[in-house]
Amino acid sequence: TAWFAKDPDAESAVSFITSIGGVKLFHSGDSKFSEEFSKIGEQGGVDVAFLSLGRNPRGHKYYMNACDTLEAARDLGARTLIPVHWDLWRRTREDPWLVKEIAGRWRLPVDVVILGLGDKHVCRGTRA
């Protein structure tokens, strides 16, 4: 299902919700934080959220930072958060371990999974 995305460079951008084997996956694409994410959470949420993470260049707000990414996962009702895009470009590279650290400090009930190039994550089970 295509969903709203708040991408500063693409006015027709979308994010996606995909269900596979009873597991609901959300991919934000390049979306920045949006209040729209809470609507998905209110409709039952998602199991896994793939959310973009990046360090913004001075004077710009193109990407979600670690806190934005966690707030988006919280609003989506995600059980697992996998930060993406954090390692695509040198000047916007962000440390995904910040997300994991802040999630722990905030005591958020979300499992932050950090994947590197070629890594995989196996998600089992569905929302009960």
mmCIF file of N, CA and C in Angstrom:
data_model
loop_
_atom_site.group_PDB
_atom_site.id
_atom_site.type_symbol
_atom_site.label_atom_id
_atom_site.label_comp_id
_atom_site.label_asym_id
_atom_site.label_seq_id
_atom_site.Cartn_x
_atom_site.Cartn_y
_atom_site.Cartn_z
ATOM 1 N N THR A 1 0.842 -1.168 0.000
ATOM 2 C CA THR A 1 0.000 0.000 0.000
ATOM 3 C C THR A 1 0.890 1.233 0.000
ATOM 4 N N ALA A 2 0.650 2.129 -0.914
ATOM 5 C CA ALA A 2 1.382 3.393 -0.936
ATOM 6 C C ALA A 2 0.806 4.312 0.136
ATOM 7 N N TRP A 3 1.692 5.056 0.786
ATOM 8 C CA TRP A 3 1.288 5.955 1.859
ATOM 9 C C TRP A 3 2.009 7.284 1.672
ATOM 10 N N PHE A 4 1.571 8.286 2.387
ATOM 11 C CA PHE A 4 2.163 9.623 2.345
ATOM 12 C C PHE A 4 3.647 9.573 2.680
ATOM 13 N N ALA A 5 4.426 10.406 2.008
ATOM 14 C CA ALA A 5 5.833 10.608 2.361
ATOM 15 C C ALA A 5 6.132 12.102 2.292
ATOM 16 N N LYS A 6 6.948 12.550 3.177
ATOM 17 C CA LYS A 6 7.331 13.967 3.232
ATOM 18 C C LYS A 6 8.776 14.078 2.754
ATOM 19 N N ASP A 7 8.946 14.057 1.434
ATOM 20 C CA ASP A 7 10.270 14.131 0.827
ATOM 21 C C ASP A 7 10.465 15.531 0.257
ATOM 22 N N PRO A 8 11.474 16.261 0.723
ATOM 23 C CA PRO A 8 11.648 17.635 0.271
ATOM 24 C C PRO A 8 11.998 17.770 -1.206
ATOM 25 N N ASP A 9 12.463 16.701 -1.825
ATOM 26 C CA ASP A 9 12.899 16.771 -3.220
ATOM 27 C C ASP A 9 11.935 16.125 -4.205
ATOM 28 N N ALA A 10 10.824 15.599 -3.720
ATOM 29 C CA ALA A 10 9.897 14.908 -4.626
ATOM 30 C C ALA A 10 8.469 15.098 -4.145
ATOM 31 N N GLU A 11 7.727 15.937 -4.829
ATOM 32 C CA GLU A 11 6.380 16.235 -4.336
ATOM 33 C C GLU A 11 5.418 15.068 -4.480
ATOM 34 N N SER A 12 5.732 14.079 -5.309
ATOM 35 C CA SER A 12 4.852 12.910 -5.452
ATOM 36 C C SER A 12 5.425 11.682 -4.745
ATOM 37 N N ALA A 13 6.326 11.886 -3.776
ATOM 38 C CA ALA A 13 6.965 10.771 -3.071
ATOM 39 C C ALA A 13 5.953 9.986 -2.244
ATOM 40 N N VAL A 14 6.212 8.698 -2.097
ATOM 41 C CA VAL A 14 5.372 7.833 -1.270
ATOM 42 C C VAL A 14 6.254 6.957 -0.394
ATOM 43 N N SER A 15 5.656 6.468 0.674
ATOM 44 C CA SER A 15 6.255 5.421 1.492
ATOM 45 C C SER A 15 5.380 4.191 1.254
ATOM 46 N N PHE A 16 5.818 3.041 1.763
ATOM 47 C CA PHE A 16 5.077 1.809 1.478
ATOM 48 C C PHE A 16 4.867 0.975 2.720
ATOM 49 N N ILE A 17 3.699 0.341 2.779
ATOM 50 C CA ILE A 17 3.419 -0.687 3.770
ATOM 51 C C ILE A 17 3.212 -1.978 2.983
ATOM 52 N N THR A 18 3.976 -3.001 3.358
ATOM 53 C CA THR A 18 3.892 -4.293 2.698
ATOM 54 C C THR A 18 3.639 -5.350 3.757
ATOM 55 N N SER A 19 2.725 -6.269 3.490
ATOM 56 C CA SER A 19 2.475 -7.383 4.400
ATOM 57 C C SER A 19 2.975 -8.666 3.754
ATOM 58 N N ILE A 20 3.821 -9.373 4.490
ATOM 59 C CA ILE A 20 4.380 -10.635 4.007
ATOM 60 C C ILE A 20 4.270 -11.649 5.137
ATOM 61 N N GLY A 21 3.528 -12.702 4.908
ATOM 62 C CA GLY A 21 3.395 -13.742 5.927
ATOM 63 C C GLY A 21 2.854 -13.221 7.241
ATOM 64 N N GLY A 22 1.984 -12.240 7.187
ATOM 65 C CA GLY A 22 1.396 -11.674 8.393
ATOM 66 C C GLY A 22 2.260 -10.629 9.077
ATOM 67 N N VAL A 23 3.428 -10.330 8.516
ATOM 68 C CA VAL A 23 4.319 -9.312 9.078
ATOM 69 C C VAL A 23 4.163 -8.037 8.256
ATOM 70 N N LYS A 24 3.881 -6.927 8.934
ATOM 71 C CA LYS A 24 3.708 -5.646 8.256
ATOM 72 C C LYS A 24 5.013 -4.860 8.278
ATOM 73 N N LEU A 25 5.487 -4.517 7.069
ATOM 74 C CA LEU A 25 6.726 -3.768 6.893
ATOM 75 C C LEU A 25 6.413 -2.366 6.401
ATOM 76 N N PHE A 26 7.098 -1.376 6.932
ATOM 77 C CA PHE A 26 6.945 -0.002 6.483
ATOM 78 C C PHE A 26 8.293 0.489 5.997
ATOM 79 N N HIS A 27 8.340 1.077 4.808
ATOM 80 C CA HIS A 27 9.566 1.690 4.301
ATOM 81 C C HIS A 27 9.267 3.151 3.990
ATOM 82 N N SER A 28 10.031 4.040 4.629
ATOM 83 C CA SER A 28 9.767 5.473 4.508
ATOM 84 C C SER A 28 10.331 6.097 3.245
ATOM 85 N N GLY A 29 11.186 5.365 2.512
ATOM 86 C CA GLY A 29 11.890 6.016 1.420
ATOM 87 C C GLY A 29 12.736 7.130 2.003
ATOM 88 N N ASP A 30 12.732 8.296 1.401
ATOM 89 C CA ASP A 30 13.504 9.434 1.909
ATOM 90 C C ASP A 30 12.657 10.380 2.752
ATOM 91 N N SER A 31 11.515 9.920 3.225
ATOM 92 C CA SER A 31 10.610 10.792 3.969
ATOM 93 C C SER A 31 11.253 11.350 5.231
ATOM 94 N N LYS A 32 10.966 12.611 5.492
ATOM 95 C CA LYS A 32 11.300 13.217 6.774
ATOM 96 C C LYS A 32 10.188 12.844 7.749
ATOM 97 N N PHE A 33 10.373 13.210 9.026
ATOM 98 C CA PHE A 33 9.346 12.947 10.027
ATOM 99 C C PHE A 33 8.031 13.610 9.624
ATOM 100 N N SER A 34 6.941 12.906 9.858
ATOM 101 C CA SER A 34 5.626 13.433 9.533
ATOM 102 C C SER A 34 4.612 12.995 10.582
ATOM 103 N N GLU A 35 3.674 13.865 10.857
ATOM 104 C CA GLU A 35 2.579 13.519 11.759
ATOM 105 C C GLU A 35 1.706 12.414 11.169
ATOM 106 N N GLU A 36 1.821 12.186 9.872
ATOM 107 C CA GLU A 36 1.057 11.129 9.200
ATOM 108 C C GLU A 36 1.416 9.743 9.731
ATOM 109 N N PHE A 37 2.635 9.584 10.256
ATOM 110 C CA PHE A 37 3.043 8.278 10.761
ATOM 111 C C PHE A 37 2.141 7.812 11.901
ATOM 112 N N SER A 38 1.647 8.738 12.697
ATOM 113 C CA SER A 38 0.780 8.345 13.812
ATOM 114 C C SER A 38 -0.542 7.759 13.320
ATOM 115 N N LYS A 39 -0.989 8.159 12.128
ATOM 116 C CA LYS A 39 -2.221 7.582 11.571
ATOM 117 C C LYS A 39 -2.035 6.096 11.299
ATOM 118 N N ILE A 40 -0.851 5.717 10.855
ATOM 119 C CA ILE A 40 -0.562 4.296 10.628
ATOM 120 C C ILE A 40 -0.555 3.564 11.967
ATOM 121 N N GLY A 41 0.057 4.173 12.979
ATOM 122 C CA GLY A 41 0.069 3.575 14.314
ATOM 123 C C GLY A 41 -1.328 3.400 14.873
ATOM 124 N N GLU A 42 -2.185 4.368 14.632
ATOM 125 C CA GLU A 42 -3.565 4.295 15.122
ATOM 126 C C GLU A 42 -4.376 3.214 14.405
ATOM 127 N N GLN A 43 -3.933 2.819 13.212
ATOM 128 C CA GLN A 43 -4.635 1.787 12.444
ATOM 129 C C GLN A 43 -4.023 0.404 12.663
ATOM 130 N N GLY A 44 -3.292 0.229 13.743
ATOM 131 C CA GLY A 44 -2.741 -1.081 14.058
ATOM 132 C C GLY A 44 -1.230 -1.155 13.996
ATOM 133 N N GLY A 45 -0.594 -0.154 13.430
ATOM 134 C CA GLY A 45 0.859 -0.105 13.418
ATOM 135 C C GLY A 45 1.516 -1.085 12.465
ATOM 136 N N VAL A 46 2.823 -1.194 12.605
ATOM 137 C CA VAL A 46 3.627 -2.059 11.750
ATOM 138 C C VAL A 46 4.561 -2.887 12.627
ATOM 139 N N ASP A 47 5.039 -3.979 12.074
ATOM 140 C CA ASP A 47 5.992 -4.806 12.806
ATOM 141 C C ASP A 47 7.411 -4.278 12.650
ATOM 142 N N VAL A 48 7.785 -3.958 11.425
ATOM 143 C CA VAL A 48 9.142 -3.490 11.138
ATOM 144 C C VAL A 48 9.067 -2.180 10.368
ATOM 145 N N ALA A 49 9.841 -1.182 10.827
ATOM 146 C CA ALA A 49 9.906 0.105 10.137
ATOM 147 C C ALA A 49 11.324 0.327 9.634
ATOM 148 N N PHE A 50 11.453 0.502 8.326
ATOM 149 C CA PHE A 50 12.714 0.877 7.699
ATOM 150 C C PHE A 50 12.640 2.393 7.514
ATOM 151 N N LEU A 51 13.417 3.127 8.311
ATOM 152 C CA LEU A 51 13.321 4.582 8.324
ATOM 153 C C LEU A 51 14.660 5.210 7.972
ATOM 154 N N SER A 52 14.594 6.216 7.102
ATOM 155 C CA SER A 52 15.823 6.890 6.679
ATOM 156 C C SER A 52 16.439 7.653 7.843
ATOM 157 N N LEU A 53 17.757 7.673 7.851
ATOM 158 C CA LEU A 53 18.532 8.354 8.890
ATOM 159 C C LEU A 53 19.694 9.053 8.218
ATOM 160 N N GLY A 54 19.905 10.301 8.549
ATOM 161 C CA GLY A 54 21.041 11.005 7.960
ATOM 162 C C GLY A 54 21.421 12.218 8.773
ATOM 163 N N ARG A 55 22.647 12.676 8.557
ATOM 164 C CA ARG A 55 23.125 13.909 9.182
ATOM 165 C C ARG A 55 22.886 15.036 8.199
ATOM 166 N N ASN A 56 22.156 16.022 8.647
ATOM 167 C CA ASN A 56 21.814 17.147 7.777
ATOM 168 C C ASN A 56 22.980 18.105 7.602
ATOM 169 N N PRO A 57 23.197 18.552 6.358
ATOM 170 C CA PRO A 57 24.219 19.573 6.136
ATOM 171 C C PRO A 57 23.799 20.872 6.822
ATOM 172 N N ARG A 58 24.738 21.699 7.164
ATOM 173 C CA ARG A 58 24.461 22.976 7.820
ATOM 174 C C ARG A 58 23.424 23.766 7.028
ATOM 175 N N GLY A 59 22.405 24.242 7.735
ATOM 176 C CA GLY A 59 21.388 25.077 7.119
ATOM 177 C C GLY A 59 20.284 24.319 6.397
ATOM 178 N N HIS A 60 20.306 22.983 6.466
ATOM 179 C CA HIS A 60 19.289 22.182 5.769
ATOM 180 C C HIS A 60 18.707 21.135 6.710
ATOM 181 N N LYS A 61 17.489 20.695 6.391
ATOM 182 C CA LYS A 61 16.834 19.628 7.159
ATOM 183 C C LYS A 61 16.262 18.635 6.145
ATOM 184 N N TYR A 62 17.155 17.886 5.489
ATOM 185 C CA TYR A 62 16.741 16.926 4.467
ATOM 186 C C TYR A 62 16.377 15.561 5.040
ATOM 187 N N TYR A 63 17.000 15.183 6.148
ATOM 188 C CA TYR A 63 16.888 13.816 6.656
ATOM 189 C C TYR A 63 16.363 13.787 8.086
ATOM 190 N N MET A 64 15.884 12.620 8.490
ATOM 191 C CA MET A 64 15.527 12.423 9.884
ATOM 192 C C MET A 64 16.811 12.143 10.655
ATOM 193 N N ASN A 65 16.961 12.796 11.803
ATOM 194 C CA ASN A 65 18.091 12.490 12.674
ATOM 195 C C ASN A 65 17.693 11.336 13.597
ATOM 196 N N ALA A 66 18.573 10.969 14.526
ATOM 197 C CA ALA A 66 18.302 9.822 15.393
ATOM 198 C C ALA A 66 16.994 9.988 16.173
ATOM 199 N N CYS A 67 16.757 11.161 16.728
ATOM 200 C CA CYS A 67 15.534 11.394 17.504
ATOM 201 C C CYS A 67 14.290 11.355 16.614
ATOM 202 N N ASP A 68 14.369 11.973 15.431
ATOM 203 C CA ASP A 68 13.240 11.947 14.496
ATOM 204 C C ASP A 68 12.883 10.504 14.120
ATOM 205 N N THR A 69 13.924 9.705 13.876
ATOM 206 C CA THR A 69 13.715 8.318 13.469
ATOM 207 C C THR A 69 13.011 7.534 14.580
ATOM 208 N N LEU A 70 13.427 7.750 15.816
ATOM 209 C CA LEU A 70 12.787 7.056 16.937
ATOM 210 C C LEU A 70 11.356 7.528 17.154
ATOM 211 N N GLU A 71 11.116 8.819 17.011
ATOM 212 C CA GLU A 71 9.745 9.319 17.160
ATOM 213 C C GLU A 71 8.849 8.772 16.063
ATOM 214 N N ALA A 72 9.386 8.636 14.857
ATOM 215 C CA ALA A 72 8.610 8.055 13.754
ATOM 216 C C ALA A 72 8.283 6.598 14.054
ATOM 217 N N ALA A 73 9.270 5.827 14.532
ATOM 218 C CA ALA A 73 9.029 4.416 14.877
ATOM 219 C C ALA A 73 7.985 4.298 15.976
ATOM 220 N N ARG A 74 8.083 5.174 16.974
ATOM 221 C CA ARG A 74 7.099 5.181 18.065
ATOM 222 C C ARG A 74 5.708 5.460 17.522
ATOM 223 N N ASP A 75 5.585 6.498 16.686
ATOM 224 C CA ASP A 75 4.275 6.861 16.146
ATOM 225 C C ASP A 75 3.708 5.775 15.232
ATOM 226 N N LEU A 76 4.590 5.082 14.516
ATOM 227 C CA LEU A 76 4.156 3.983 13.646
ATOM 228 C C LEU A 76 3.751 2.743 14.443
ATOM 229 N N GLY A 77 4.104 2.700 15.720
ATOM 230 C CA GLY A 77 3.831 1.517 16.532
ATOM 231 C C GLY A 77 4.733 0.356 16.160
ATOM 232 N N ALA A 78 5.924 0.645 15.654
ATOM 233 C CA ALA A 78 6.833 -0.399 15.184
ATOM 234 C C ALA A 78 7.426 -1.197 16.344
ATOM 235 N N ARG A 79 7.514 -2.507 16.147
ATOM 236 C CA ARG A 79 8.190 -3.368 17.121
ATOM 237 C C ARG A 79 9.688 -3.391 16.855
ATOM 238 N N THR A 80 10.064 -3.261 15.577
ATOM 239 C CA THR A 80 11.467 -3.270 15.174
ATOM 240 C C THR A 80 11.727 -2.060 14.289
ATOM 241 N N LEU A 81 12.847 -1.402 14.516
ATOM 242 C CA LEU A 81 13.274 -0.265 13.701
ATOM 243 C C LEU A 81 14.611 -0.607 13.061
ATOM 244 N N ILE A 82 14.669 -0.475 11.742
ATOM 245 C CA ILE A 82 15.912 -0.669 11.018
ATOM 246 C C ILE A 82 16.241 0.646 10.310
ATOM 247 N N PRO A 83 17.242 1.398 10.820
ATOM 248 C CA PRO A 83 17.629 2.637 10.145
ATOM 249 C C PRO A 83 18.244 2.317 8.775
ATOM 250 N N VAL A 84 17.887 3.118 7.765
ATOM 251 C CA VAL A 84 18.422 2.932 6.416
ATOM 252 C C VAL A 84 18.950 4.262 5.881
ATOM 253 N N HIS A 85 19.706 4.195 4.831
ATOM 254 C CA HIS A 85 20.277 5.345 4.129
ATOM 255 C C HIS A 85 21.355 6.061 4.921
ATOM 256 N N TRP A 86 21.674 5.603 6.118
ATOM 257 C CA TRP A 86 22.638 6.289 6.975
ATOM 258 C C TRP A 86 24.062 6.231 6.435
ATOM 259 N N ASP A 87 24.320 5.318 5.512
ATOM 260 C CA ASP A 87 25.679 5.137 5.017
ATOM 261 C C ASP A 87 25.819 5.379 3.512
ATOM 262 N N LEU A 88 24.860 6.090 2.920
ATOM 263 C CA LEU A 88 24.882 6.270 1.470
ATOM 264 C C LEU A 88 25.866 7.336 0.994
ATOM 265 N N TRP A 89 25.916 8.459 1.670
ATOM 266 C CA TRP A 89 26.756 9.566 1.224
ATOM 267 C C TRP A 89 27.647 10.019 2.371
ATOM 268 N N ARG A 90 28.910 10.258 2.083
ATOM 269 C CA ARG A 90 29.885 10.618 3.110
ATOM 270 C C ARG A 90 29.482 11.860 3.896
ATOM 271 N N ARG A 91 29.006 12.896 3.225
ATOM 272 C CA ARG A 91 28.721 14.154 3.930
ATOM 273 C C ARG A 91 27.453 14.098 4.782
ATOM 274 N N THR A 92 26.609 13.090 4.579
ATOM 275 C CA THR A 92 25.387 12.974 5.383
ATOM 276 C C THR A 92 25.374 11.698 6.219
ATOM 277 N N ARG A 93 26.496 10.972 6.246
ATOM 278 C CA ARG A 93 26.577 9.712 6.988
ATOM 279 C C ARG A 93 26.309 9.968 8.465
ATOM 280 N N GLU A 94 25.474 9.116 9.055
ATOM 281 C CA GLU A 94 25.138 9.240 10.469
ATOM 282 C C GLU A 94 25.417 7.915 11.168
ATOM 283 N N ASP A 95 25.662 7.967 12.438
ATOM 284 C CA ASP A 95 25.956 6.778 13.234
ATOM 285 C C ASP A 95 24.644 6.142 13.700
ATOM 286 N N PRO A 96 24.261 4.977 13.159
ATOM 287 C CA PRO A 96 22.996 4.357 13.553
ATOM 288 C C PRO A 96 22.998 3.861 14.996
ATOM 289 N N TRP A 97 24.185 3.697 15.582
ATOM 290 C CA TRP A 97 24.246 3.269 16.978
ATOM 291 C C TRP A 97 23.714 4.345 17.917
ATOM 292 N N LEU A 98 23.673 5.601 17.462
ATOM 293 C CA LEU A 98 23.031 6.661 18.242
ATOM 294 C C LEU A 98 21.548 6.352 18.437
ATOM 295 N N VAL A 99 20.928 5.819 17.389
ATOM 296 C CA VAL A 99 19.507 5.474 17.459
ATOM 297 C C VAL A 99 19.287 4.427 18.542
ATOM 298 N N LYS A 100 20.123 3.394 18.533
ATOM 299 C CA LYS A 100 20.005 2.323 19.530
ATOM 300 C C LYS A 100 20.232 2.864 20.941
ATOM 301 N N GLU A 101 21.245 3.725 21.094
ATOM 302 C CA GLU A 101 21.551 4.295 22.404
ATOM 303 C C GLU A 101 20.399 5.163 22.921
ATOM 304 N N ILE A 102 19.881 6.026 22.086
ATOM 305 C CA ILE A 102 18.783 6.911 22.509
ATOM 306 C C ILE A 102 17.520 6.105 22.801
ATOM 307 N N ALA A 103 17.245 5.077 22.016
ATOM 308 C CA ALA A 103 16.072 4.222 22.278
ATOM 309 C C ALA A 103 16.150 3.633 23.679
ATOM 310 N N GLY A 104 17.343 3.209 24.073
ATOM 311 C CA GLY A 104 17.526 2.666 25.415
ATOM 312 C C GLY A 104 17.324 3.714 26.492
ATOM 313 N N ARG A 105 17.870 4.903 26.262
ATOM 314 C CA ARG A 105 17.711 5.978 27.245
ATOM 315 C C ARG A 105 16.262 6.422 27.381
ATOM 316 N N TRP A 106 15.537 6.410 26.246
ATOM 317 C CA TRP A 106 14.125 6.795 26.268
ATOM 318 C C TRP A 106 13.234 5.642 26.723
ATOM 319 N N ARG A 107 13.813 4.457 26.870
ATOM 320 C CA ARG A 107 13.073 3.244 27.252
ATOM 321 C C ARG A 107 11.919 2.957 26.287
ATOM 322 N N LEU A 108 12.199 3.129 25.003
ATOM 323 C CA LEU A 108 11.180 2.836 23.991
ATOM 324 C C LEU A 108 11.080 1.332 23.768
ATOM 325 N N PRO A 109 9.865 0.825 23.626
ATOM 326 C CA PRO A 109 9.686 -0.609 23.392
ATOM 327 C C PRO A 109 9.873 -0.976 21.919
ATOM 328 N N VAL A 110 11.054 -0.662 21.389
ATOM 329 C CA VAL A 110 11.348 -0.963 19.990
ATOM 330 C C VAL A 110 12.743 -1.595 19.930
ATOM 331 N N ASP A 111 12.861 -2.644 19.128
ATOM 332 C CA ASP A 111 14.139 -3.310 18.919
ATOM 333 C C ASP A 111 14.825 -2.622 17.744
ATOM 334 N N VAL A 112 15.943 -1.951 17.996
ATOM 335 C CA VAL A 112 16.685 -1.275 16.935
ATOM 336 C C VAL A 112 17.701 -2.258 16.381
ATOM 337 N N VAL A 113 17.589 -2.526 15.077
ATOM 338 C CA VAL A 113 18.478 -3.469 14.409
ATOM 339 C C VAL A 113 19.335 -2.684 13.422
ATOM 340 N N ILE A 114 20.646 -2.781 13.572
ATOM 341 C CA ILE A 114 21.582 -2.076 12.698
ATOM 342 C C ILE A 114 22.109 -3.089 11.680
ATOM 343 N N LEU A 115 21.834 -2.835 10.416
ATOM 344 C CA LEU A 115 22.301 -3.722 9.356
ATOM 345 C C LEU A 115 23.365 -3.021 8.527
ATOM 346 N N GLY A 116 24.405 -3.745 8.199
ATOM 347 C CA GLY A 116 25.430 -3.260 7.292
ATOM 348 C C GLY A 116 25.204 -3.862 5.919
ATOM 349 N N LEU A 117 26.010 -3.471 4.983
ATOM 350 C CA LEU A 117 25.906 -3.965 3.617
ATOM 351 C C LEU A 117 25.991 -5.490 3.606
ATOM 352 N N GLY A 118 24.985 -6.140 3.041
ATOM 353 C CA GLY A 118 24.953 -7.595 2.937
ATOM 354 C C GLY A 118 24.369 -8.312 4.134
ATOM 355 N N ASP A 119 24.066 -7.592 5.218
ATOM 356 C CA ASP A 119 23.464 -8.213 6.398
ATOM 357 C C ASP A 119 21.990 -8.501 6.158
ATOM 358 N N LYS A 120 21.436 -9.387 6.980
ATOM 359 C CA LYS A 120 20.000 -9.654 6.894
ATOM 360 C C LYS A 120 19.419 -9.756 8.298
ATOM 361 N N HIS A 121 18.124 -9.570 8.356
ATOM 362 C CA HIS A 121 17.385 -9.697 9.609
ATOM 363 C C HIS A 121 16.186 -10.579 9.341
ATOM 364 N N VAL A 122 16.000 -11.599 10.156
ATOM 365 C CA VAL A 122 14.863 -12.501 9.993
ATOM 366 C C VAL A 122 13.821 -12.105 11.029
ATOM 367 N N CYS A 123 12.644 -11.762 10.526
ATOM 368 C CA CYS A 123 11.538 -11.353 11.400
ATOM 369 C C CYS A 123 10.548 -12.499 11.478
ATOM 370 N N ARG A 124 10.279 -12.937 12.684
ATOM 371 C CA ARG A 124 9.329 -14.031 12.874
ATOM 372 C C ARG A 124 8.145 -13.537 13.695
ATOM 373 N N GLY A 125 6.997 -14.107 13.413
ATOM 374 C CA GLY A 125 5.818 -13.786 14.214
ATOM 375 C C GLY A 125 5.041 -12.617 13.657
ATOM 376 N N THR A 126 3.881 -12.433 14.230
ATOM 377 C CA THR A 126 2.999 -11.368 13.802
ATOM 378 C C THR A 126 2.520 -10.615 15.043
ATOM 379 N N ARG A 127 1.854 -9.532 14.776
ATOM 380 C CA ARG A 127 1.249 -8.773 15.877
ATOM 381 C C ARG A 127 0.148 -9.608 16.491
ATOM 382 N N ALA A 128 0.112 -9.665 17.806
ATOM 383 C CA ALA A 128 -0.943 -10.434 18.489
ATOM 384 C C ALA A 128 -1.994 -9.492 19.016
#
